[in-house]
mmCIF file of C-alpha atoms in Angstrom:
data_model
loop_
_atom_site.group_PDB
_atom_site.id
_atom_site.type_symbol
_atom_site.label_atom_id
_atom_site.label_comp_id
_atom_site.label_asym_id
_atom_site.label_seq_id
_atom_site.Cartn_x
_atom_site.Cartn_y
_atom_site.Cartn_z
ATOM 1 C CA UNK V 1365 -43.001 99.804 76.893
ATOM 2 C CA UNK V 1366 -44.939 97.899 74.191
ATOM 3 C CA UNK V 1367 -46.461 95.242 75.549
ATOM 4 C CA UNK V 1368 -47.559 93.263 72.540
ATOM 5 C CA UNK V 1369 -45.021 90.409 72.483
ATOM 6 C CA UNK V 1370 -46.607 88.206 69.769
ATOM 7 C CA UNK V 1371 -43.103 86.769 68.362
ATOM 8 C CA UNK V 1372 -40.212 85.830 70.804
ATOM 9 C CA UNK V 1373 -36.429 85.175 70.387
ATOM 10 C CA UNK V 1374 -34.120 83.848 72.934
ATOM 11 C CA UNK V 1375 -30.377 83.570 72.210
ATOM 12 C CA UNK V 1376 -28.427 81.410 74.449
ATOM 13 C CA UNK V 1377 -24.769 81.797 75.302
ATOM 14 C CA UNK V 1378 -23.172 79.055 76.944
ATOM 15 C CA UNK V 1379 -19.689 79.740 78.374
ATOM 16 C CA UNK V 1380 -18.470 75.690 79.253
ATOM 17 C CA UNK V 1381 -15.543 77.169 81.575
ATOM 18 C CA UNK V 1382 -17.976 78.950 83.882
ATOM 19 C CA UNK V 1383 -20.818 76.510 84.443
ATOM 20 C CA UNK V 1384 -18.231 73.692 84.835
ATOM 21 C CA UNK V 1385 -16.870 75.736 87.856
ATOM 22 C CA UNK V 1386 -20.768 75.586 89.056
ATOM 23 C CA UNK V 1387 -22.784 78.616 88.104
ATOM 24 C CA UNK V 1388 -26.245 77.700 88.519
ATOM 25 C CA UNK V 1389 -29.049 79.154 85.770
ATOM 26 C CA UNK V 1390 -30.578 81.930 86.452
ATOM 27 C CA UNK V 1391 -34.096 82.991 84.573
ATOM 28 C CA UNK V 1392 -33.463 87.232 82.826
ATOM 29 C CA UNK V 1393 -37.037 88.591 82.091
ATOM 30 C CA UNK V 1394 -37.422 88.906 78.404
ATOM 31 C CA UNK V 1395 -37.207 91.730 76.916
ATOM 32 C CA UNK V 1396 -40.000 92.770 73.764
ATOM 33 C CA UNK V 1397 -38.531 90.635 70.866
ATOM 34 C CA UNK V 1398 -35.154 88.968 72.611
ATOM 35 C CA UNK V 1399 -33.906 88.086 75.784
ATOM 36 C CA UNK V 1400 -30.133 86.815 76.801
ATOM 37 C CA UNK V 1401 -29.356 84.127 79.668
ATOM 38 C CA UNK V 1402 -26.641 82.545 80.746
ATOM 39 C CA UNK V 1403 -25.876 78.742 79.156
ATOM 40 C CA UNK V 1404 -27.127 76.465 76.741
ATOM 41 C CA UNK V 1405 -25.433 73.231 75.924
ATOM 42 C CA UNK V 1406 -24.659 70.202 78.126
ATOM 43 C CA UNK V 1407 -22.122 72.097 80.878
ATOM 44 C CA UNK V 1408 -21.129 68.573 81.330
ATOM 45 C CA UNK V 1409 -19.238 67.394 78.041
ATOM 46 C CA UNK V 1410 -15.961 68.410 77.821
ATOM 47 C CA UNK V 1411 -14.383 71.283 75.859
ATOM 48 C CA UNK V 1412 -11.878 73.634 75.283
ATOM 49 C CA UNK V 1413 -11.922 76.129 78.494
ATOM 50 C CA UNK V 1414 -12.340 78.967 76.348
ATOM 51 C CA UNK V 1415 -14.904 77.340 74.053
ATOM 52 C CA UNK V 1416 -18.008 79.474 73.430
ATOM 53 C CA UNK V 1417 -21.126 78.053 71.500
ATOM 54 C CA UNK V 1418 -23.781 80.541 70.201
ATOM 55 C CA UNK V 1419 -27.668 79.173 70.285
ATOM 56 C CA UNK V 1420 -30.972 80.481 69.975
ATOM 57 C CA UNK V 1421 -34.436 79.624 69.907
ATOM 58 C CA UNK V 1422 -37.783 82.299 68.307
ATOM 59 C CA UNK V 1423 -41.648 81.389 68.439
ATOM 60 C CA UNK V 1424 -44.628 82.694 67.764
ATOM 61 C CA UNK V 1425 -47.894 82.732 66.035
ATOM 62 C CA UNK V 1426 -48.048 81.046 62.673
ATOM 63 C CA UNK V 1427 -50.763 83.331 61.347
ATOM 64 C CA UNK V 1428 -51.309 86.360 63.983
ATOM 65 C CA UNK V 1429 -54.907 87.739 62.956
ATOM 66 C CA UNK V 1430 -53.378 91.751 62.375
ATOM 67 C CA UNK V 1431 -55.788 95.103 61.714
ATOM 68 C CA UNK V 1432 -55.189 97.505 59.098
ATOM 69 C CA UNK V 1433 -52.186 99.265 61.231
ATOM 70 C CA UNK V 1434 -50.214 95.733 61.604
ATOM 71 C CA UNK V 1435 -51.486 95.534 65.082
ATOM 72 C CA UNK V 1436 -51.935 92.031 66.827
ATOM 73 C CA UNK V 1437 -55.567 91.573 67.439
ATOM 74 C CA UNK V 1438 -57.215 88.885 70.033
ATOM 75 C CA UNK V 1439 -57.421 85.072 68.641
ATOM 76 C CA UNK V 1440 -61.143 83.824 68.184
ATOM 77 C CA UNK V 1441 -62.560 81.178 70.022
ATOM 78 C CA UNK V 1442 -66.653 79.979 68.793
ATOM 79 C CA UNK V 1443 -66.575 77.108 70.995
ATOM 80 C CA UNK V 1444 -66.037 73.591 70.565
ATOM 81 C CA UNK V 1445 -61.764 72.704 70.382
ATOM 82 C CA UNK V 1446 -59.202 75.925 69.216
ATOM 83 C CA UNK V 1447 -56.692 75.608 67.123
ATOM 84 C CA UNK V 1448 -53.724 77.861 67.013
ATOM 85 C CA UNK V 1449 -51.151 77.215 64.506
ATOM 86 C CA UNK V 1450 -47.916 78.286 65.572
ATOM 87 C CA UNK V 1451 -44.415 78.158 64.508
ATOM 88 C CA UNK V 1452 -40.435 77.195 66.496
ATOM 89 C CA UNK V 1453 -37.088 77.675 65.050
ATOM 90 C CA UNK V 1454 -33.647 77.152 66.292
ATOM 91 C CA UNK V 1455 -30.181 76.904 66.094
ATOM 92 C CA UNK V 1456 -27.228 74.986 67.571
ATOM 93 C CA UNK V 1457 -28.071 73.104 70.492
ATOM 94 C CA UNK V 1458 -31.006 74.793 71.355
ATOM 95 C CA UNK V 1459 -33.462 72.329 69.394
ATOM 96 C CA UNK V 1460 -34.948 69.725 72.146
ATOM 97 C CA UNK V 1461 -37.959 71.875 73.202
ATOM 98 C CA UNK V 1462 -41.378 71.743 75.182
ATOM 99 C CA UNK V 1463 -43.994 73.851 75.111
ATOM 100 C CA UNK V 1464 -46.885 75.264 78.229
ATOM 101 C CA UNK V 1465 -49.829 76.770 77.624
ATOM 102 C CA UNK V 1466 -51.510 78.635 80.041
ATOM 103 C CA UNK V 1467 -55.267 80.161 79.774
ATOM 104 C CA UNK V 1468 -55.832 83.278 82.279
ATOM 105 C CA UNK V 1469 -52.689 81.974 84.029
ATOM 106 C CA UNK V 1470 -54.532 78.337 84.448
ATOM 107 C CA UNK V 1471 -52.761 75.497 83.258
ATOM 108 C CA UNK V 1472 -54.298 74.252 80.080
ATOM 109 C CA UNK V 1473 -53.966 71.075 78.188
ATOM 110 C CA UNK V 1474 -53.478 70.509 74.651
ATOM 111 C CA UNK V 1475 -53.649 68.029 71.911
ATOM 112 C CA UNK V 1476 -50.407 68.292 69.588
ATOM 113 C CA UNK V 1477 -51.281 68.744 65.710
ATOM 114 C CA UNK V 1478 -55.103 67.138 66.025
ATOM 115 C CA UNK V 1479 -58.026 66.394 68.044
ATOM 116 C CA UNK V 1480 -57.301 62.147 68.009
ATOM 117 C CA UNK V 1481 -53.843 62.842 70.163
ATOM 118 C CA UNK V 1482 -54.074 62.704 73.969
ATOM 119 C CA UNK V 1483 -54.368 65.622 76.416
ATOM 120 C CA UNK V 1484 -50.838 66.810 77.854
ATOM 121 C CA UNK V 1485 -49.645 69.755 79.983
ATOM 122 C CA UNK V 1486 -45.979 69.899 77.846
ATOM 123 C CA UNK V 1487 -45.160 67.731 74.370
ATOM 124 C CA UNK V 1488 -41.543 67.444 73.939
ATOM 125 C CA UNK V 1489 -40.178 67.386 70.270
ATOM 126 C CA UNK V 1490 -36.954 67.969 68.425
ATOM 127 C CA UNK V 1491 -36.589 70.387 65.836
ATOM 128 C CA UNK V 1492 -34.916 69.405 62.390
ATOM 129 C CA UNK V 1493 -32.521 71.640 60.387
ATOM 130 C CA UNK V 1494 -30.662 74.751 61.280
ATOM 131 C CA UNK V 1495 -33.335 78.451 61.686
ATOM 132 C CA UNK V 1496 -35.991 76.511 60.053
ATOM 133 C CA UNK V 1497 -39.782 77.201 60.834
ATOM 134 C CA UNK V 1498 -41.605 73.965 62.166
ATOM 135 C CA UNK V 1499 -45.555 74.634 61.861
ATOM 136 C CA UNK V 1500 -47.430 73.051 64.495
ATOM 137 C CA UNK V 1501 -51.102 73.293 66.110
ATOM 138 C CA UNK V 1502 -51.911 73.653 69.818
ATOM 139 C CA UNK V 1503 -55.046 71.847 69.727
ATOM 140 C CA UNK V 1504 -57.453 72.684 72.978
ATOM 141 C CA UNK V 1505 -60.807 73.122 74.317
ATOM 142 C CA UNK V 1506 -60.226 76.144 76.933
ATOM 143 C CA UNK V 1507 -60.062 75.173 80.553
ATOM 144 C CA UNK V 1508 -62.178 78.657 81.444
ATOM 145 C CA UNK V 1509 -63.658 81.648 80.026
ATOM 146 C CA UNK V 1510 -67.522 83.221 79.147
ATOM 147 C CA UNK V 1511 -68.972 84.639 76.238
ATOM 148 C CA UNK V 1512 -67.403 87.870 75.813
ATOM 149 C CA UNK V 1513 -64.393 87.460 77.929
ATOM 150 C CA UNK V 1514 -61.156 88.070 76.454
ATOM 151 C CA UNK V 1515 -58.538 86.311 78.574
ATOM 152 C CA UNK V 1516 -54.616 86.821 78.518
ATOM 153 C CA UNK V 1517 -53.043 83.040 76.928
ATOM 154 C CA UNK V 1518 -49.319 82.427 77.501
ATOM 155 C CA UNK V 1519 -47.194 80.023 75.590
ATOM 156 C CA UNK V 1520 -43.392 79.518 77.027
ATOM 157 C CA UNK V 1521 -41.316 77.607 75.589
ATOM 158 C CA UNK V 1522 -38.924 75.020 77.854
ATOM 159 C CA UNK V 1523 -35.167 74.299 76.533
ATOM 160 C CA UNK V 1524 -34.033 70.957 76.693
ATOM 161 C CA UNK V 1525 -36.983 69.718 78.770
ATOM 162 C CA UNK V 1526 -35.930 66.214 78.519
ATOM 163 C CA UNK V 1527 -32.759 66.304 80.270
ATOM 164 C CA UNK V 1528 -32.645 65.028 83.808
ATOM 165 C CA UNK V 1529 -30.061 64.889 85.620
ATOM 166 C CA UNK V 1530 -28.577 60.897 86.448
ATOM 167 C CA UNK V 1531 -26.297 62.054 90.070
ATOM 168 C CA UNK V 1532 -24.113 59.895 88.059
ATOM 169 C CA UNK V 1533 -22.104 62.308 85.436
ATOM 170 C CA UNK V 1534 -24.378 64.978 85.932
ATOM 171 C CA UNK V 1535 -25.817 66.747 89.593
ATOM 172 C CA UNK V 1536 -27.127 70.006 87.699
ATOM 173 C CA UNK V 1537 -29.400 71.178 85.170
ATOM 174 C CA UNK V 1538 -27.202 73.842 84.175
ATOM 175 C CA UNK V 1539 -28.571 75.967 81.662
ATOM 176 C CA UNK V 1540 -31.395 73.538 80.615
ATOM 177 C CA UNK V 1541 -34.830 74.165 81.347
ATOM 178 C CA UNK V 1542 -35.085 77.409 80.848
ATOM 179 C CA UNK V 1543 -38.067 79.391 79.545
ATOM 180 C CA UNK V 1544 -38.987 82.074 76.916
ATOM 181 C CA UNK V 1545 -43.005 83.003 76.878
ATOM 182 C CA UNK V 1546 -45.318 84.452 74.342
ATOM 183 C CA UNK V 1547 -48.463 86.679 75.272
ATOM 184 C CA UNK V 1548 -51.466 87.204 73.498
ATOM 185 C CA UNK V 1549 -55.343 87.455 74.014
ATOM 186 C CA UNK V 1550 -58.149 85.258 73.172
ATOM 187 C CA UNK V 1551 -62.080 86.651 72.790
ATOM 188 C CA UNK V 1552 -64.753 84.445 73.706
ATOM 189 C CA UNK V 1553 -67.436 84.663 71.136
ATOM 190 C CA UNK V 1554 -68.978 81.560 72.771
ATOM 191 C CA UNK V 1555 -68.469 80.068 76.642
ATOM 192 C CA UNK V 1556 -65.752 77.441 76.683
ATOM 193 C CA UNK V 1557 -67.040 73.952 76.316
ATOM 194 C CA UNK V 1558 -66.778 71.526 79.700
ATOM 195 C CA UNK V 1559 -63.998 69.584 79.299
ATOM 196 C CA UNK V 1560 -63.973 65.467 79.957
ATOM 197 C CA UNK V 1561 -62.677 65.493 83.188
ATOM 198 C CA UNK V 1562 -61.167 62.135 82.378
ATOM 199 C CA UNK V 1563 -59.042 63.340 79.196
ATOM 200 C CA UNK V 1564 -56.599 65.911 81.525
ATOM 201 C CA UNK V 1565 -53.614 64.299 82.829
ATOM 202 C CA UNK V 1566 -54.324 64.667 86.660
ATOM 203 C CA UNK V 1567 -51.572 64.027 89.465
ATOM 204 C CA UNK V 1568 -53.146 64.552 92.931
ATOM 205 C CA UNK V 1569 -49.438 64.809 94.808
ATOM 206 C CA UNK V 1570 -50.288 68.081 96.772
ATOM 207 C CA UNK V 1571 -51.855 68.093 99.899
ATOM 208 C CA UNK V 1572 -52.142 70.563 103.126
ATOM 209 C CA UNK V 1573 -52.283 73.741 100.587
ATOM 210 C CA UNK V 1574 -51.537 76.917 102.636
ATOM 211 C CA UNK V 1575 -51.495 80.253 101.425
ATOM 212 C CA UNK V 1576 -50.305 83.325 103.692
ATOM 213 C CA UNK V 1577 -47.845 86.325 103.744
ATOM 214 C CA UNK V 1578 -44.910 87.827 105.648
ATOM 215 C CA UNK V 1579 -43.353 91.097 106.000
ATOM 216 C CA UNK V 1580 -40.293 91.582 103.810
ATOM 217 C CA UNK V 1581 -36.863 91.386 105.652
ATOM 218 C CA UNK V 1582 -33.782 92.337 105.049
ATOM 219 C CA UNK V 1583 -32.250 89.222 105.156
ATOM 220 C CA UNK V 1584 -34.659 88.220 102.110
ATOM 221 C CA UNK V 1585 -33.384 90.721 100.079
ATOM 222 C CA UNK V 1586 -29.479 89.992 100.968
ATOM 223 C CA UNK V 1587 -30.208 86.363 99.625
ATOM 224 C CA UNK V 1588 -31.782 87.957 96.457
ATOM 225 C CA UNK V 1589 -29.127 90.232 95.654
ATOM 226 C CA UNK V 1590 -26.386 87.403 94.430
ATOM 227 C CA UNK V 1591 -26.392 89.150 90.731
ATOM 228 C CA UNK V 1592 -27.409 92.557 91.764
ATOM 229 C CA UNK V 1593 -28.497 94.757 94.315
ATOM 230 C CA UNK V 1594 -32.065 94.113 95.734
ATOM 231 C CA UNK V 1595 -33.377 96.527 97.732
ATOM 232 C CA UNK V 1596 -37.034 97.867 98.699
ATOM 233 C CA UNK V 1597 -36.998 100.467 95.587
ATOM 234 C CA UNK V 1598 -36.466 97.330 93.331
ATOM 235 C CA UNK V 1599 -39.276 95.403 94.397
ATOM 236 C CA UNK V 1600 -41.330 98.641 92.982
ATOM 237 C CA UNK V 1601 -40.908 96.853 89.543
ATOM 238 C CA UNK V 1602 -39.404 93.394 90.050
ATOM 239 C CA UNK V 1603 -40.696 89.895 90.984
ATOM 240 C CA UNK V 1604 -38.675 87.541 93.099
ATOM 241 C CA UNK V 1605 -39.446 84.059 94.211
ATOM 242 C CA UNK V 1606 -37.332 81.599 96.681
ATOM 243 C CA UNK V 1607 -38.123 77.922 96.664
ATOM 244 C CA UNK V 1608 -37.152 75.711 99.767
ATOM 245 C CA UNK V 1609 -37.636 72.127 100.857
ATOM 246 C CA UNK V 1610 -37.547 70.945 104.183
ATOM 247 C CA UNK V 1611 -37.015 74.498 105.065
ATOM 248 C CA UNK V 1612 -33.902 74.853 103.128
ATOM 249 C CA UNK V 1613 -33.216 76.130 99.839
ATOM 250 C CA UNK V 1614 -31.815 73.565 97.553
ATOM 251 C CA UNK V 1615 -29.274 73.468 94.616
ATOM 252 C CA UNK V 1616 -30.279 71.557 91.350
ATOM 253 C CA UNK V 1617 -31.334 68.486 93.135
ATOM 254 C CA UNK V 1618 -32.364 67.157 96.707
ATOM 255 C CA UNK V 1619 -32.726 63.039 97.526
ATOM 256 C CA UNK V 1620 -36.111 62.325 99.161
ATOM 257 C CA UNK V 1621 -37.559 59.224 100.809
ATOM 258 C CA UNK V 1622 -40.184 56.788 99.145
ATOM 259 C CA UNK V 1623 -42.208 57.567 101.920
ATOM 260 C CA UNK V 1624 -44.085 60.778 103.743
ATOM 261 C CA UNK V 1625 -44.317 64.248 102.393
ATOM 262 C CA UNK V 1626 -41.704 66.252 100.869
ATOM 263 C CA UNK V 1627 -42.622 70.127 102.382
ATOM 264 C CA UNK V 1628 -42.287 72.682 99.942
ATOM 265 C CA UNK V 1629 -42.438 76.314 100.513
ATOM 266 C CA UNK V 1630 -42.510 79.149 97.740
ATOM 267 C CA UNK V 1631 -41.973 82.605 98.448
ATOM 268 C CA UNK V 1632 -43.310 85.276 96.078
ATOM 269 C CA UNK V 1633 -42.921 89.051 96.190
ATOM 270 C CA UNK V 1634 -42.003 92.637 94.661
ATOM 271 C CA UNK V 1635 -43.949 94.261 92.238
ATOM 272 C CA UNK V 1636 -47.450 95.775 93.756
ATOM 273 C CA UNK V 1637 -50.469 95.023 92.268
ATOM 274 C CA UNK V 1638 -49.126 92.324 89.884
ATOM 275 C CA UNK V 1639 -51.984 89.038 90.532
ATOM 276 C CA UNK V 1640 -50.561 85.141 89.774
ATOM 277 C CA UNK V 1641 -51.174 82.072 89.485
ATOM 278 C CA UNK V 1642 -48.699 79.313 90.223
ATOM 279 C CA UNK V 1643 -48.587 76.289 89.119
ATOM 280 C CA UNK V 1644 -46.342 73.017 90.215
ATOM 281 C CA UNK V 1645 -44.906 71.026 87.870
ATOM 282 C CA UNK V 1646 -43.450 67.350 88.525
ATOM 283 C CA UNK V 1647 -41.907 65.960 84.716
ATOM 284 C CA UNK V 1648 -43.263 69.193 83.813
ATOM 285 C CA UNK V 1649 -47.036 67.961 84.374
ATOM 286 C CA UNK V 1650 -49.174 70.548 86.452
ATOM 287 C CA UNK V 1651 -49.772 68.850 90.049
ATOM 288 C CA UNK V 1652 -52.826 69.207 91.753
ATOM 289 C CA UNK V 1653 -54.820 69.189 95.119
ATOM 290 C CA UNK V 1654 -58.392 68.223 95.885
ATOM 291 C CA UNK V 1655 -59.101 71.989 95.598
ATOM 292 C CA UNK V 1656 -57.271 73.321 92.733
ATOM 293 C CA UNK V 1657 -54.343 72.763 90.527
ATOM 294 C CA UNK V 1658 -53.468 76.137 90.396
ATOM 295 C CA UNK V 1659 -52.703 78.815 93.572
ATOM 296 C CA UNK V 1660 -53.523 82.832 93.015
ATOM 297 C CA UNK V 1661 -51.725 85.429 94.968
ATOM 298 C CA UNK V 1662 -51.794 89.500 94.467
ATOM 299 C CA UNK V 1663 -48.287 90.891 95.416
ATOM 300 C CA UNK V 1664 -48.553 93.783 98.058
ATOM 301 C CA UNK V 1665 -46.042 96.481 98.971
ATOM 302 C CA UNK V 1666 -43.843 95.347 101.682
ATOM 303 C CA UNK V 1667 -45.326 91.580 101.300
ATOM 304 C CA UNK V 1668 -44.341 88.256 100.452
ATOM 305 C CA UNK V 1669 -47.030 85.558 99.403
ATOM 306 C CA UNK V 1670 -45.946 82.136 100.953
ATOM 307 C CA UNK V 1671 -47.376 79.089 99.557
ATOM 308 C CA UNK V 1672 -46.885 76.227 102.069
ATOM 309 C CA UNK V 1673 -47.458 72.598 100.533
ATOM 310 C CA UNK V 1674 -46.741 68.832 101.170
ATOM 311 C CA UNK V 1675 -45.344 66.783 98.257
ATOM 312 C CA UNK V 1676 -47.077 63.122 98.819
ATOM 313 C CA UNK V 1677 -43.669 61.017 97.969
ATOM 314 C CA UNK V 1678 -45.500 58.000 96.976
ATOM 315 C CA UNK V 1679 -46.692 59.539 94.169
ATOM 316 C CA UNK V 1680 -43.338 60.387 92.899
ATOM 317 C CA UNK V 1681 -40.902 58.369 90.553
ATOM 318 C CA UNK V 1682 -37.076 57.583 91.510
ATOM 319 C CA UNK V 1683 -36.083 60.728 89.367
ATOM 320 C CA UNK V 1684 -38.251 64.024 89.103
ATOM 321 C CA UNK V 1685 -37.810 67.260 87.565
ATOM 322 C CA UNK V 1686 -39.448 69.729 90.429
ATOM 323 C CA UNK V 1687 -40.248 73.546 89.620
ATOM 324 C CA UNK V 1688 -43.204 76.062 90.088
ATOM 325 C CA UNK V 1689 -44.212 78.620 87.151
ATOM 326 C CA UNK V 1690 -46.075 81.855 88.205
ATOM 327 C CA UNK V 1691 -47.753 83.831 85.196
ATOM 328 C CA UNK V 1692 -49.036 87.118 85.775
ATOM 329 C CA UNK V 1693 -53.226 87.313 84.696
ATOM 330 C CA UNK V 1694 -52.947 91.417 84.561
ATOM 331 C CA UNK V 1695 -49.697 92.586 82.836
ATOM 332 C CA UNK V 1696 -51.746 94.297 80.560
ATOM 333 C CA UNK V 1697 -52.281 96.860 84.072
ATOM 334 C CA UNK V 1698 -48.829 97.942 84.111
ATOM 335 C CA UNK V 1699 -47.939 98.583 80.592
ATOM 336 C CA UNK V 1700 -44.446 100.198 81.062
ATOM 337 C CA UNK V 1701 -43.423 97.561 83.002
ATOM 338 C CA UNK V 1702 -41.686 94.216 82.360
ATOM 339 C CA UNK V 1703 -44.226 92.175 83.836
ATOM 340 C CA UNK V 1704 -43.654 87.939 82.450
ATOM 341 C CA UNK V 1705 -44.054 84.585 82.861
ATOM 342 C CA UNK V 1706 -41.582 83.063 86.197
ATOM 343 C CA UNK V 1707 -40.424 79.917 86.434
ATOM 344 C CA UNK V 1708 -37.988 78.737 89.274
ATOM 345 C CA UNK V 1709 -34.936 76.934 88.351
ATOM 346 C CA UNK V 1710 -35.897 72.834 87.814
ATOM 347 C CA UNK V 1711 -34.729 71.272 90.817
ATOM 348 C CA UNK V 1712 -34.412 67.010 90.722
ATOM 349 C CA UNK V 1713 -36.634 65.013 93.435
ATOM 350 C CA UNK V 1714 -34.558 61.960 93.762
ATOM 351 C CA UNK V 1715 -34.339 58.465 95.658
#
């Protein structure tokens, strides 16, 4: 499979009848140039039970640097901030979106449009006018890389990032909140500048890291199998995560004290080989602990990566959108394979 993915469509189909029955999201690896998932659309308003509304969403490079065949060449970084114009359409409901940026699967920060606006892991924006390119620049000094590295950079878009869920009218996130990525490369012609430690949005909310493994059970794969059989061949060329708090998994949202620790495992496995780094988002800024704000794993046959962690609940607002994003630093090592961007469904902290 082609693994150069410099332009990428998502087209949403949102079936009201079904989600209002309770069908919670779940994430379809991309393929090449589209992808299909479930919903888009508030599955809250009411409709017609039959009523079907068609959205989509495409990104990509404004100006991809090509060689004389049309192939997608590495952007250029000679130090000092990068700027990557780039460009978002949509259609329908699909036009509230956010936007990550990851650097060799490390959270980065960016500026939106110039160098004067703050540092942020996600600006939110809403597009205007119906399949019409807006141009906008990431704006960003890298968070890593060396003269003559050339590092894999992921950009995924998030639907609808600023819904939240009120336990009012609305318990679920539905189809919201989900992702479509963008791969490229980016040469180092100089090493990255050191960035102002003060200018990156830092949340210290993790604490008591712990990283470790498990054998794979069959019981595992029986929970993973809800749209499809999951079996030992499958994780041969699949990823698979499970999220639980307090030992549980949870369903779109989970009420927490104002006190303590929250404990939060993640559970990662399948494909062999495949290296990550995970990331936890809170309002869909990258929490940290005193050693790291990102967490690396390498799946193994047979294995699942456990990432044990303690949410510090004073840190946390009355609502919070809660979900971990795992992007693969190696793809480029399994070429026939599907290997993206994971994020787990948003899940709402909440007092």
């Amino acid at each position: 499979m082609n693994k150069e993915r410099g332009y990428r469509l998502l087209f949403f189909l949102a079936i009201i009848a079904i989600l209002a029955a309770g069908c919670s999201p779940k994430n379809i690896e991309p393929d090449e140039t589209d992808a299909s998932v479930e919903p888009a659309g508030n599955p809250f308003e009411a409709n017609e039970p039959n009523s079907q509304i068609m959205n989509s969403i495409g990104h990509g490079l404004a100006d991809p640097p090509l060689d004389e065949q049309g192939r997608r060449l590495p952007l250029q970084y000679h130090g000092g901030e990068l700027k990557i114009d780039y460009k978002v359409h949509a259609s329908g409901n699909a036009k509230n979106v956010g936007f990550l940026v990851f650097v060799d699967g490390k959270p980065q920060p960016y500026k939106f449009n110039t160098s004067d606006a703050p540092y942020e892991y996600m600006h939110v924006f809403d597009l205007q006018g119906e399949d019409q390119d807006t141009l906008f620049t990431f704006v960003f000094t890298p968070v890593t890389g060396k003269k003559g590295d050339t590092l894999p950079v992921s950009i995924a878009s998030v639907y609808n990032p600023e819904f939240m869920p009120d336990m009012k009218e609305t318990a679920s996130y539905g189809g919201f909140h989900t992702t479509l990525g963008m791969e490229g490369l980016l040469h180092f012609n100089e090493d990255a500048d050191a960035l102002d430690a003060s200018s990156i949005p830092r949340q210290e909310a993790l604490r008591d890291v712990r990283l470790s493994s498990e054998p794979v059970t069959q019981d595992l794969l029986e929970k993973r199998s809800g749209f499809g059989t999951v079996d030992l061949e499958s994780l041969d060329t699949n990823v698979y995560s499970e999220l639980q708090l307090d030992g549980a998994e949870r369903q779109d949202h989970y009420q927490v004290g104002k006190k303590g620790a929250l404990h939060v495992t993640f559970k990662l496995f399948g494909h062999p080989g495949v290296r990550y780094r995970n990331t936890f988002y809170i309002n869909h800024q990258a929490i940290s602990a005193k050693d790291g704000t990102f967490f690396e794993t390498m799946l193994t046959k047979g294995d699942v990566a456990v990432f044990n962690a303690e949410i510090e609940l004073e840190k946390l607002e009355d609502f919070n959108t809660f979900y971990v994003v795992s992007v693969p630093v190696n793809a480029d090592d399994f070429p026939d394979d599907v290997v993206v961007l994971e994020k787990t469904a948003s899940i709402l902290l909440y007092r």
